[in-house]
Coordinates of C-alpha atoms and ligand atoms in Angstrom, one line a residue:
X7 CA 59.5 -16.3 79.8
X8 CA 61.8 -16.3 76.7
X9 CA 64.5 -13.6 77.3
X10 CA 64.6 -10.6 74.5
X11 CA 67.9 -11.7 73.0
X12 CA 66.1 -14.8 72.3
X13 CA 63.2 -13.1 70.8
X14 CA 65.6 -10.6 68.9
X15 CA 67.1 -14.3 67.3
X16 CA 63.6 -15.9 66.3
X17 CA 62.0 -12.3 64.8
X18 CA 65.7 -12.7 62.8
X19 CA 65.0 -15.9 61.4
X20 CA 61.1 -15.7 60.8
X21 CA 60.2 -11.9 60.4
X22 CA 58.3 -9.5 63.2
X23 CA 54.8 -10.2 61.6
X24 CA 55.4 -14.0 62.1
X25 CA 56.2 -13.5 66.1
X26 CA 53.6 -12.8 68.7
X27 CA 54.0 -12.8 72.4
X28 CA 51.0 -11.0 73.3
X29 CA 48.8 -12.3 76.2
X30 CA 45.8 -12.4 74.1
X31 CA 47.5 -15.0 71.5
X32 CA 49.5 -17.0 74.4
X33 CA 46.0 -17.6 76.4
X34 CA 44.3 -18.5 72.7
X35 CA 47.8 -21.0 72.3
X36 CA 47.5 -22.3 75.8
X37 CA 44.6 -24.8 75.1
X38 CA 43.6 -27.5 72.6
X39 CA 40.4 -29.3 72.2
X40 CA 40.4 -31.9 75.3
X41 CA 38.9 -30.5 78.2
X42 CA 41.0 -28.8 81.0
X43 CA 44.1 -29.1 80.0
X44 CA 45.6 -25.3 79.7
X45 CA 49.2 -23.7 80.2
X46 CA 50.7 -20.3 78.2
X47 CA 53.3 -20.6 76.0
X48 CA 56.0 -17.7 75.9
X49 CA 55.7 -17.4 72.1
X50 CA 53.7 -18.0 69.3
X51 CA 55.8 -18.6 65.9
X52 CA 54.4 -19.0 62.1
X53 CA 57.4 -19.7 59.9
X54 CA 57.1 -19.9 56.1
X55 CA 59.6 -22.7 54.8
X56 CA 61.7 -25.7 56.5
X57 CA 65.1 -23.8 56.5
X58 CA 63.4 -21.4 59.0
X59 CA 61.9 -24.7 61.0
X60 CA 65.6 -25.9 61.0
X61 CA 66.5 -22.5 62.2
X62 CA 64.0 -22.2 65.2
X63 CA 64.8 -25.5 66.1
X64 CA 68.8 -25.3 66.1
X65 CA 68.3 -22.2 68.6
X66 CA 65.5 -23.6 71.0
X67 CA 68.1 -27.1 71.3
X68 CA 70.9 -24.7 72.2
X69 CA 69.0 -23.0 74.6
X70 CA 67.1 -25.7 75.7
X71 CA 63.2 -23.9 74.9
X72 CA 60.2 -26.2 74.5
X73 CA 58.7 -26.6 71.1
X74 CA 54.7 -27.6 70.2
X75 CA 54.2 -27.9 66.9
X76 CA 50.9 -27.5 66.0
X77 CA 48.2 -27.7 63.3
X78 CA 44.6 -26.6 64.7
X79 CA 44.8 -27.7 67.7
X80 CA 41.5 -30.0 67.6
X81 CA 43.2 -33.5 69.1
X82 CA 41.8 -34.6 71.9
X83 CA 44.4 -35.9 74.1
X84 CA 45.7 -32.2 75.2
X85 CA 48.5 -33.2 72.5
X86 CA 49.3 -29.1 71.5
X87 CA 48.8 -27.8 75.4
X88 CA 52.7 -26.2 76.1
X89 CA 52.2 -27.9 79.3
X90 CA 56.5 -27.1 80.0
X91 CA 55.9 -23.1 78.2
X92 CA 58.2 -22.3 75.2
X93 CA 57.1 -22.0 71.6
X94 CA 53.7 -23.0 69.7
X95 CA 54.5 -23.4 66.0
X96 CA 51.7 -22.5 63.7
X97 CA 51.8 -23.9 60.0
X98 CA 49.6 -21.4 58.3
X99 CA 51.9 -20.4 55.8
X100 CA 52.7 -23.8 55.2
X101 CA 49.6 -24.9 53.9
X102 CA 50.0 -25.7 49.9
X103 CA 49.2 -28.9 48.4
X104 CA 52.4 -29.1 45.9
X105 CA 51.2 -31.4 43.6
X106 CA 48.6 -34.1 42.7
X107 CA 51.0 -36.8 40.7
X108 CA 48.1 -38.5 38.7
X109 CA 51.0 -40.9 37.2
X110 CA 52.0 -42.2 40.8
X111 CA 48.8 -41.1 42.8
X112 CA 50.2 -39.5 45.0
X113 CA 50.2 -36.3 46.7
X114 CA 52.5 -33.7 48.1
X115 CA 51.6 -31.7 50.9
X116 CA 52.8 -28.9 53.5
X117 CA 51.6 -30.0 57.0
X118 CA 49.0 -27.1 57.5
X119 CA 47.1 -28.5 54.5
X120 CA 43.4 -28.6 55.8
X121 CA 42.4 -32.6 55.3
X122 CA 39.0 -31.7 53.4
X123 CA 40.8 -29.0 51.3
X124 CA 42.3 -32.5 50.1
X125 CA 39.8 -34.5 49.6
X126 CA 38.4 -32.4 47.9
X127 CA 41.5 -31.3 45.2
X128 CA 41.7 -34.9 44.3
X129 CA 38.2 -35.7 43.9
X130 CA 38.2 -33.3 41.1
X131 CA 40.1 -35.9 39.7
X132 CA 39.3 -38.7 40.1
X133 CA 40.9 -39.7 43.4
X134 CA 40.3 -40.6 46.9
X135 CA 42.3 -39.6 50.0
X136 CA 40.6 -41.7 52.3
X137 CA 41.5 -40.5 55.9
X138 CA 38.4 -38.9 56.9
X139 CA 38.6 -38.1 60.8
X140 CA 35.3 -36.7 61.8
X141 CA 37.0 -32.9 62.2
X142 CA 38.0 -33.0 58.4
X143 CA 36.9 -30.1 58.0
X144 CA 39.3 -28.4 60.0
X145 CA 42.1 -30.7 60.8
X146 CA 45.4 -30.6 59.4
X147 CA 47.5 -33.1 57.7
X148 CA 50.2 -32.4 60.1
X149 CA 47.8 -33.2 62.8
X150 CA 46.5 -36.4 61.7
X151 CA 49.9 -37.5 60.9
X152 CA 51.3 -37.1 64.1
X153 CA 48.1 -38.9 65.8
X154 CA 47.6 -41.4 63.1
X155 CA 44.1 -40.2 63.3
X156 CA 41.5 -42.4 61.4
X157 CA 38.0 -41.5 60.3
X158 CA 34.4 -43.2 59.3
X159 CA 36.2 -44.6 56.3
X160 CA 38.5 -46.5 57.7
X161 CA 37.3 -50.3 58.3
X162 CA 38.0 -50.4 54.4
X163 CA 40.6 -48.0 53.8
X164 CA 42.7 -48.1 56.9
X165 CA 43.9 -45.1 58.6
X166 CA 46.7 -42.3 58.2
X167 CA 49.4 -44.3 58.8
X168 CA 48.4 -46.2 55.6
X169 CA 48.5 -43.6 53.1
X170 CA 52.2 -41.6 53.9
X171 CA 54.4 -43.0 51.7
X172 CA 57.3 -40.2 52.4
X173 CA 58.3 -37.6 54.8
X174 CA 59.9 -34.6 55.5
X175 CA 60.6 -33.7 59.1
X176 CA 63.5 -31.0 60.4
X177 CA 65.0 -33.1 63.8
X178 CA 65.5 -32.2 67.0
X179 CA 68.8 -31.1 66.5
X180 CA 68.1 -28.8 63.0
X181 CA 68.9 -31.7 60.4
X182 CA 66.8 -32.2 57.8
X183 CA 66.1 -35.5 56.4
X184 CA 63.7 -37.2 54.1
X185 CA 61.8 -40.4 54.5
X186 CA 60.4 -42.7 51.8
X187 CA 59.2 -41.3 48.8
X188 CA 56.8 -41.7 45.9
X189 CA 57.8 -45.7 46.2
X190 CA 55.5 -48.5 46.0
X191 CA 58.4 -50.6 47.9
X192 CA 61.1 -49.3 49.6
X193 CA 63.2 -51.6 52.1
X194 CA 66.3 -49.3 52.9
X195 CA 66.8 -49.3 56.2
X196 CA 64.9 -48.6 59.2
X197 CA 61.0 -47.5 58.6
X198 CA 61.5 -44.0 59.9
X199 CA 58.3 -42.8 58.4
X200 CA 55.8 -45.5 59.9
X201 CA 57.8 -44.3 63.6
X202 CA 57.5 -40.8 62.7
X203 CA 53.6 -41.1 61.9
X204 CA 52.3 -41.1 65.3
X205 CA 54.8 -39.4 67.0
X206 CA 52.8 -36.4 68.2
X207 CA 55.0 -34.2 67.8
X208 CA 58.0 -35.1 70.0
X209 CA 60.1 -36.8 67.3
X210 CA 60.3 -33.9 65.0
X211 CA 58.8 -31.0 62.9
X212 CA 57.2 -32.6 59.9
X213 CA 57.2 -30.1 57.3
X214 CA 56.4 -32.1 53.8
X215 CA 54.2 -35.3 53.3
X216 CA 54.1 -37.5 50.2
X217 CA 50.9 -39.2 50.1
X218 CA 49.6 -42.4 48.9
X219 CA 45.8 -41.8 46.1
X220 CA 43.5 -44.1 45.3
X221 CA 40.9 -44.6 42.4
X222 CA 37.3 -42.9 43.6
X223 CA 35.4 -45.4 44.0
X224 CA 32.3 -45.4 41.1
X225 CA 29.7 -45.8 43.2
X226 CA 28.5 -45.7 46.9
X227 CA 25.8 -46.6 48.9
X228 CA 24.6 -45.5 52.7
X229 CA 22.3 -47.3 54.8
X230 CA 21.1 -47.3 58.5
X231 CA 20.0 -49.9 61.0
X232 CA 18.2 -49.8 64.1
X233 CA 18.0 -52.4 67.0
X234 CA 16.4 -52.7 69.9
X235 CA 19.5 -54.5 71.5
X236 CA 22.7 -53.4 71.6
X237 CA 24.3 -57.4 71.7
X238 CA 21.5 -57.8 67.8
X239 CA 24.1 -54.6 66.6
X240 CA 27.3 -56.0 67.5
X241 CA 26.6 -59.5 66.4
X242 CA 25.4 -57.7 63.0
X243 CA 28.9 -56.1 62.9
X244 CA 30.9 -59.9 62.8
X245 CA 28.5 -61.5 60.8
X246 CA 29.0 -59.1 57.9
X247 CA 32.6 -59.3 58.5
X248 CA 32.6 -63.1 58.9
X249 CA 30.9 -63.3 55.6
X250 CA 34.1 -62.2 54.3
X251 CA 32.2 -58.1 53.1
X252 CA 34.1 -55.0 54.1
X253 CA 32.3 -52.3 54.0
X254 CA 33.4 -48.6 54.0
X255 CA 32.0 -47.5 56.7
X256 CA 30.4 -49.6 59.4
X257 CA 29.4 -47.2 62.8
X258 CA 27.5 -47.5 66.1
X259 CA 25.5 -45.3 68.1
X260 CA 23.8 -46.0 71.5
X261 CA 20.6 -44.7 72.3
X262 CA 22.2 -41.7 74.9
X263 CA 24.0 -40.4 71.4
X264 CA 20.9 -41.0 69.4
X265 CA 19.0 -38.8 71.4
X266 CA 21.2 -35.9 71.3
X267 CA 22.3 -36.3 67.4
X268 CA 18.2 -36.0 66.5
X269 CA 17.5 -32.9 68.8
X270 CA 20.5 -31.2 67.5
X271 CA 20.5 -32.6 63.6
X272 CA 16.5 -33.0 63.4
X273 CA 16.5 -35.9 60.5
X274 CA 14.2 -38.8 61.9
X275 CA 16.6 -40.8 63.6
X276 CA 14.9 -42.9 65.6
X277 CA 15.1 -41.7 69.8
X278 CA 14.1 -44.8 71.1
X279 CA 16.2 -47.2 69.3
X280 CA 18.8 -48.8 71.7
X281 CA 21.5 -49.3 68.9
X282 CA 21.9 -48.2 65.2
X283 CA 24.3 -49.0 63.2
X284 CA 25.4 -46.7 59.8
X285 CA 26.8 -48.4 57.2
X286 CA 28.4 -47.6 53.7
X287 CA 29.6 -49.5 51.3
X288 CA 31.6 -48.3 47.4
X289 CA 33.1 -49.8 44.5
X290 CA 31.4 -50.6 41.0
X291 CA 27.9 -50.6 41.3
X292 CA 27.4 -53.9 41.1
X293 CA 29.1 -54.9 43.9
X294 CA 28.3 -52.3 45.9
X295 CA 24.4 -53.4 44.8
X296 CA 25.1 -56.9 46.0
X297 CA 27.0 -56.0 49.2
X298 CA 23.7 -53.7 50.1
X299 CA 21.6 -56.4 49.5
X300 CA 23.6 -59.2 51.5
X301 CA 24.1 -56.8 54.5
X302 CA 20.3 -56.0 54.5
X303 CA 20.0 -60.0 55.0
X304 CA 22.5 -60.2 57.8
X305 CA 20.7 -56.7 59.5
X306 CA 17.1 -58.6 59.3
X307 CA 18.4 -61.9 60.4
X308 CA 19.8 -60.3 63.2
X309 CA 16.5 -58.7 64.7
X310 CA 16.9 -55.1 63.0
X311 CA 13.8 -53.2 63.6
X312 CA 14.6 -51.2 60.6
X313 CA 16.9 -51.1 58.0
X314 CA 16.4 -48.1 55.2
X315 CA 19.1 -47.6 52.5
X316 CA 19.3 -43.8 51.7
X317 CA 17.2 -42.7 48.7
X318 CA 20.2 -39.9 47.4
X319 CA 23.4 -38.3 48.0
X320 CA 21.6 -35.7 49.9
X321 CA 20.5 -38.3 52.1
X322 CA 22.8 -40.2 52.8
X323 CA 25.5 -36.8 53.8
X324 CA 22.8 -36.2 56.1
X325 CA 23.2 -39.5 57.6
X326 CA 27.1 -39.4 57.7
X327 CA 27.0 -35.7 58.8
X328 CA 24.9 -36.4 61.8
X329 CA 27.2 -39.4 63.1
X330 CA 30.3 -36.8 62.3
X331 CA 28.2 -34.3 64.3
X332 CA 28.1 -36.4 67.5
X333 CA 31.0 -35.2 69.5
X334 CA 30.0 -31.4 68.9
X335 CA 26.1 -32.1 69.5
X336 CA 26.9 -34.2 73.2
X337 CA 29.2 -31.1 73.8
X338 CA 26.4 -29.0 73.8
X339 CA 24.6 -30.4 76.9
X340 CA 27.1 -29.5 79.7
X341 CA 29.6 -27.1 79.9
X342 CA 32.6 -30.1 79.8
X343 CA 32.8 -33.1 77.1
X344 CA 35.1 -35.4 77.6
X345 CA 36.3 -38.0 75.0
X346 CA 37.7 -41.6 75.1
X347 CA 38.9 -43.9 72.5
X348 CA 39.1 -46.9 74.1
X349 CA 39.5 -50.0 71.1
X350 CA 38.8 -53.5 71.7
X351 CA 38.9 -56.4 68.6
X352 CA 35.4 -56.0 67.2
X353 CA 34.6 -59.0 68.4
X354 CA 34.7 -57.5 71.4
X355 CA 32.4 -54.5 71.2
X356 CA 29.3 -56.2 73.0
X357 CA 31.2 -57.1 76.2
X358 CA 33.0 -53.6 76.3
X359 CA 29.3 -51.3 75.7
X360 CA 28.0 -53.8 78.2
X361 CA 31.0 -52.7 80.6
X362 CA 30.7 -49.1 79.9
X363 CA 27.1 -49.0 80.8
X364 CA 27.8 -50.8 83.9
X365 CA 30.8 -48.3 85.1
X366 CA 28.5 -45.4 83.4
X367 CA 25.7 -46.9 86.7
X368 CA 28.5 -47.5 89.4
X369 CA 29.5 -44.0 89.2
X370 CA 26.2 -42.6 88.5
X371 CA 27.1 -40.7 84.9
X372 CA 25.9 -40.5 81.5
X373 CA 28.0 -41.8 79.2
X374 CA 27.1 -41.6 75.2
X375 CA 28.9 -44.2 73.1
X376 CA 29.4 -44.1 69.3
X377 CA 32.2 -44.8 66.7
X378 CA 33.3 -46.7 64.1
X379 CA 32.0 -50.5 65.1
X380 CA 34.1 -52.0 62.3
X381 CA 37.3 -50.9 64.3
X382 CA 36.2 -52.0 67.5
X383 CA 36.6 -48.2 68.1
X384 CA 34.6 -46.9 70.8
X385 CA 34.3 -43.0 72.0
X386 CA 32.6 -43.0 75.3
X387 CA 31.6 -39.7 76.1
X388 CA 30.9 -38.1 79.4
X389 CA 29.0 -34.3 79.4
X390 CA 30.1 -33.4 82.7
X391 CA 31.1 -29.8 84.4
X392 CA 35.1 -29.8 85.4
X393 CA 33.9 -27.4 88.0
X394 CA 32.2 -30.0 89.9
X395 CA 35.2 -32.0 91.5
X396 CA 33.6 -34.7 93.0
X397 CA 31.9 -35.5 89.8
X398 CA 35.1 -35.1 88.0
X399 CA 36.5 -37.4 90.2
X400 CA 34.0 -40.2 89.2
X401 CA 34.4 -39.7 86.0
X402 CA 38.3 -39.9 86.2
X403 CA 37.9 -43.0 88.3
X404 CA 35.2 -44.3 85.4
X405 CA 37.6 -43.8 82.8
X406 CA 40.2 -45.4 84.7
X407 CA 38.4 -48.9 84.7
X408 CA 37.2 -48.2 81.2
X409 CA 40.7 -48.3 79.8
X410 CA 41.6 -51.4 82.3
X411 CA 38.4 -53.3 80.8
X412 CA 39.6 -52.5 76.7
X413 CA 43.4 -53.6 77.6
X414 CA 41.6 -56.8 79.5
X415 CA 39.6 -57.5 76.4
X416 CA 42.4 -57.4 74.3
X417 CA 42.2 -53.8 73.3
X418 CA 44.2 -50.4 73.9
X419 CA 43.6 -47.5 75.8
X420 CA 43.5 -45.0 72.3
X421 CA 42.8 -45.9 69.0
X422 CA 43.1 -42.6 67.4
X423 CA 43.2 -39.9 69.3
X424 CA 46.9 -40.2 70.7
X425 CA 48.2 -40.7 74.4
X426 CA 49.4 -36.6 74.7
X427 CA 49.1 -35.2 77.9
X428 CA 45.8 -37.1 79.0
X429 CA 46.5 -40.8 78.2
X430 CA 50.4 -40.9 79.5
X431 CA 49.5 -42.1 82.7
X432 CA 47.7 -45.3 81.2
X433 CA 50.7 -45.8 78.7
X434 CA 51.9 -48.3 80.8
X435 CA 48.9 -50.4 80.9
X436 CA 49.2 -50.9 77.2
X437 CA 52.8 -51.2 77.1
X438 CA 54.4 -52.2 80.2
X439 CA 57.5 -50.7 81.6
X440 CA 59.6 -52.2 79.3
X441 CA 58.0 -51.2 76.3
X442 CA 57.6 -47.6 77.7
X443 CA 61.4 -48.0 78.1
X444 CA 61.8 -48.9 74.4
X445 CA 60.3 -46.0 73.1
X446 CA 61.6 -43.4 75.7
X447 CA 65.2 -45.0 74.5
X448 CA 64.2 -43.6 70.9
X449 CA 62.6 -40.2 71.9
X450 CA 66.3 -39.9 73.9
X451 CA 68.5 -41.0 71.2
X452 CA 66.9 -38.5 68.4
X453 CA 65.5 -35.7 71.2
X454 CA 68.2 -36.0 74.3
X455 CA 67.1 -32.4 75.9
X456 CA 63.9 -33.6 75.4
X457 CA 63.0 -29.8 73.3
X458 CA 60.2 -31.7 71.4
X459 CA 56.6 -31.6 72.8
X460 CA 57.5 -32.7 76.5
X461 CA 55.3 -34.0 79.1
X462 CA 53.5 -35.5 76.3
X463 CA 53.2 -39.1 76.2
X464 CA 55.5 -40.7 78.9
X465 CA 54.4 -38.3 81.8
X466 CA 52.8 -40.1 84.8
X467 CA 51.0 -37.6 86.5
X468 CA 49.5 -35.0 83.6
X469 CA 46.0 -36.4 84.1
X470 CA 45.6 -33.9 86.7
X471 CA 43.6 -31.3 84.8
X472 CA 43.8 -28.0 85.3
X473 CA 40.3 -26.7 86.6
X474 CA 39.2 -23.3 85.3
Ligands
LIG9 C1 34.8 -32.7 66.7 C2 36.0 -33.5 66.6 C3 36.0 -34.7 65.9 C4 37.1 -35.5 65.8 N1 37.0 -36.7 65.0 C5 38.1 -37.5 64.9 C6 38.0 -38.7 64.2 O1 37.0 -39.1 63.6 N2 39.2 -39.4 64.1 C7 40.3 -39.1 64.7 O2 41.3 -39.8 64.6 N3 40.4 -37.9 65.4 C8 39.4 -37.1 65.5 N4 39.5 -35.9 66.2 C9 40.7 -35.6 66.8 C10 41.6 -34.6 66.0 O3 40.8 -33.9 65.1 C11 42.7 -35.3 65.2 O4 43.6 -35.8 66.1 C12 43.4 -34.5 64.2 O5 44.3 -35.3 63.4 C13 44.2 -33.3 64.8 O6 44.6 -32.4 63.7 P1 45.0 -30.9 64.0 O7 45.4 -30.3 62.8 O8 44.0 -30.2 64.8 O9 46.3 -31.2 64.9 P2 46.7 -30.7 66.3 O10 45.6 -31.0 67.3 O11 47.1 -29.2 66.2 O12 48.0 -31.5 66.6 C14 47.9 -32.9 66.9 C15 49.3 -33.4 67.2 O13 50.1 -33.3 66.1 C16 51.3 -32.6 66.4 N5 51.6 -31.8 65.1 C17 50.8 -31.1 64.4 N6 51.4 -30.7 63.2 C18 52.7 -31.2 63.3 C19 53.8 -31.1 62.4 N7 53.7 -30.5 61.3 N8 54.9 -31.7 62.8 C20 55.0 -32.4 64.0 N9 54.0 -32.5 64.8 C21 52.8 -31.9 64.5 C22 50.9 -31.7 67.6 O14 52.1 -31.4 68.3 C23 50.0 -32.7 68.3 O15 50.8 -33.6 69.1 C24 38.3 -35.1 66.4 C25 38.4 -33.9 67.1 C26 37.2 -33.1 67.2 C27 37.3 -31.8 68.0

């Protein structure tokens, strides 16, 4: 517990409205999305401005007081838990969009910025912010930052990482600095922005963003293929790649997620399909019309049982609301949903599905695959019940070889969703000691009492959950 001086010092620099140490708000604090993870935090701050950031932060690195930043707590790698106690900071005063800069298409943010409030501000004129994690609609811009999170548009447009241009973040001890800018080229000095987007928190407070626009696209089109095989999907996937087409959006689901999508979204989907595929494409109409046409070709040729291309807008939101729908709509079969997002190179996507379903057998549990098939970015999806140990145990243990299999394959135990709490004790597997070693020498350097989001990423032993 923080002692009262201390809380006497943060109500001075924030204000007694922007404090709370109640147990109600700790226990709503002490969680994030991923399952089972939960510990209080002693305080709960909402500043309004970086001087005040600098301020909290000076005092918690003389006194040596844990800090999570975060925005609304939907990651899914137990990334905002205060595992070590200390202080939660909220951004919901900090959530302005500056300015849309429709010379340099760019725009300036404050981290609590909800992600769709964005994309929707520069649609209305004319631009695209093309980072479009399935939990938009709530997610913060300081959250996908600091996981790099990518979304359904991302085979095309890339992810987070590629659209901050320029940051600023209030360090470890109090400074304040500024990274990049609104520059199409900018070589001075280290790349402190690309390290800092990422970081989960444990670098820094990021408390401004400059972000990188692009033209909306004039046209797009949305289309969906089923399969009866789940190899027919996959080799789909390279051929349209190989035949040098990227589409927007290019995404799988097995027949497990199929299932549950339809009884929950009730829009035809097809229940006994063992693979479909959703695929968008945009640009000028008539490339996007050629690209439609090619890629129903390529679907036929390889054994699709149907391919439609939506009739309307309305249709085709339907379509990409359903696949954005999948996490929430497995969630609601057992009382625990856990997540993975276990990458391989696309070519790889056959081989790893086959090895899913295999470990899903061997330790006797559904699993629902679906993502975004372009990326080779697969989120296999246990419903389970964390107060069943034994079965928690299997699925621990099938997790275990399922990130083993994507690092044998040439893939990575997260493509999106961060290490945090949950993935630090299969950093290593990616990494290896050394390059663990490498990054801890950073996190030391800029964070040496280690005030920023500990026992996040380079933890061993947070995997053990906390059962409720
Ligand atoms: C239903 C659902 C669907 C999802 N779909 C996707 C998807 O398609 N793609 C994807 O990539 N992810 C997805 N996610 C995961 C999650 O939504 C993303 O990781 C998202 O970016 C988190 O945003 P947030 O505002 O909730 O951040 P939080 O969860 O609050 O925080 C995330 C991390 O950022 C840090 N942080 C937050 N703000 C700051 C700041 N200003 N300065 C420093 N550190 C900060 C936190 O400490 C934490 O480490 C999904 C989650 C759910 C529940």
């Amino acid at each position: 517990m923080l002692e009262q001086s201390v809380i006497n010092k943060l109500i001075e620099i924030v204000g007694e409205s922007n404090v709370e140490t109640s147990t109600t708000e700790r226990v709503s604090y002490s969680y994030d999305a991923t399952p089972n993870f939960q510990a209080l935090p002693d305080a709960i701050l909402a500043p309004q401005s970086t001087e005040e950031i600098a301020n909290i932060i000076k005092l918690c690195n003389e006194e040596k007081i844990p800090i999570v930043p975060r925005g609304s707590g939907t990651n899914l790698s137990a990334g905002t838990t205060p595992l070590a106690g200390g202080i939660v900071i909220l951004f919901k005063h900090m959530n302005r969009i500056l300015e849309i800069d429709e010379e340099n298409l760019t725009a300036t943010v404050q981290p609590g910025v909800i992600t769709l409030d964005l994309c929707n501000a520069v649609e209305e004129k004319g631009l695209l912010y093309p980072p479009d994690p399935s939990s938009m609609k709530i997610s913060t811009i300081g959250g996908n930052i600091n996981e790099n999170s990518g979304g359904l548009r991302g085979l095309k447009y890339g992810v987070t990482r590629d659209y901050v241009l320029g940051l600023e973040v209030v360090l470890p001890n109090g400074d304040i600095i500024r990274t990049g800018g609104k520059l199409a080229k900018d070589v001075a000095g280290y790349d402190l922005t690309r390290l800092l987007v990422g970081s989960e928190g444990t670098l820094g407070i990021i408390t401004e963003a400059i972000l990188k626009l692009v033209p909306l696209p004039e046209t797009k089109k949305t289309m969906l293929a089923t399969y009866q095989s789940m190899d027919d999907a996959a080799m789909t996937v390279s051929a349209i790649i190989s035949q040098k087409m990227t589409p927007t959006t290019l995404e799988f689901m097995d027949q497990p997620t199929i299932e549950v999508i339809e009884a929950y979204a009730k829009i035809g989907l097809p229940t006994d399909a063992k693979a479909v595929l959703l695929i968008e494409q945009d640009g000028m109409v008539e490339v996007v019309d050629r690209d439609i046409k090619r890629i129903t070709e390529i679907c036929k040729a390889h054994h699709a049982v149907t391919v439609e291309v939506a009739k309307d807008e309305m249709e085709a939101e339907q379509l990409r609301s359903a696949r954005r729908a999948a996490l929430s709509t497995i969630a609601r079969l057992k009382p625990t949903t856990i997540l993975e997002d276990a990458t391989v190179p696309r070519s790889q996507i056959a081989p790893m599905v086959k090895a899913i379903n295999e470990i899903a057998e061997k330790y006797s549990l559904k699993i629902c695959t679906f993502g975004h098939a372009g990326d080779g970015n697969l989120h296999p999806t246990v419903p389970t019940d964390a107060r069943d140990r034994e079965e928690m145990d299997r699925v621990e243990k099938a997790f275990e070889e399922i990130f083993q299999k994507a690092v044998e394959l040439g893939g990575t135990i997260t493509g999106e969703h961060g290490v945090g709490a949950m993935k630090a004790p299969y950093l290593e597997m990616k990494l290896g000691k050394e390059g663990i070693e490498a990054m801890r020498a950073i996190k030391q350097s800029l964070d040496p009492n280690n005030i920023m989001n500990p026992l996040k990423m380079f933890a061993k032993d947070t995997r053990k959950r906390v059962v409720l």
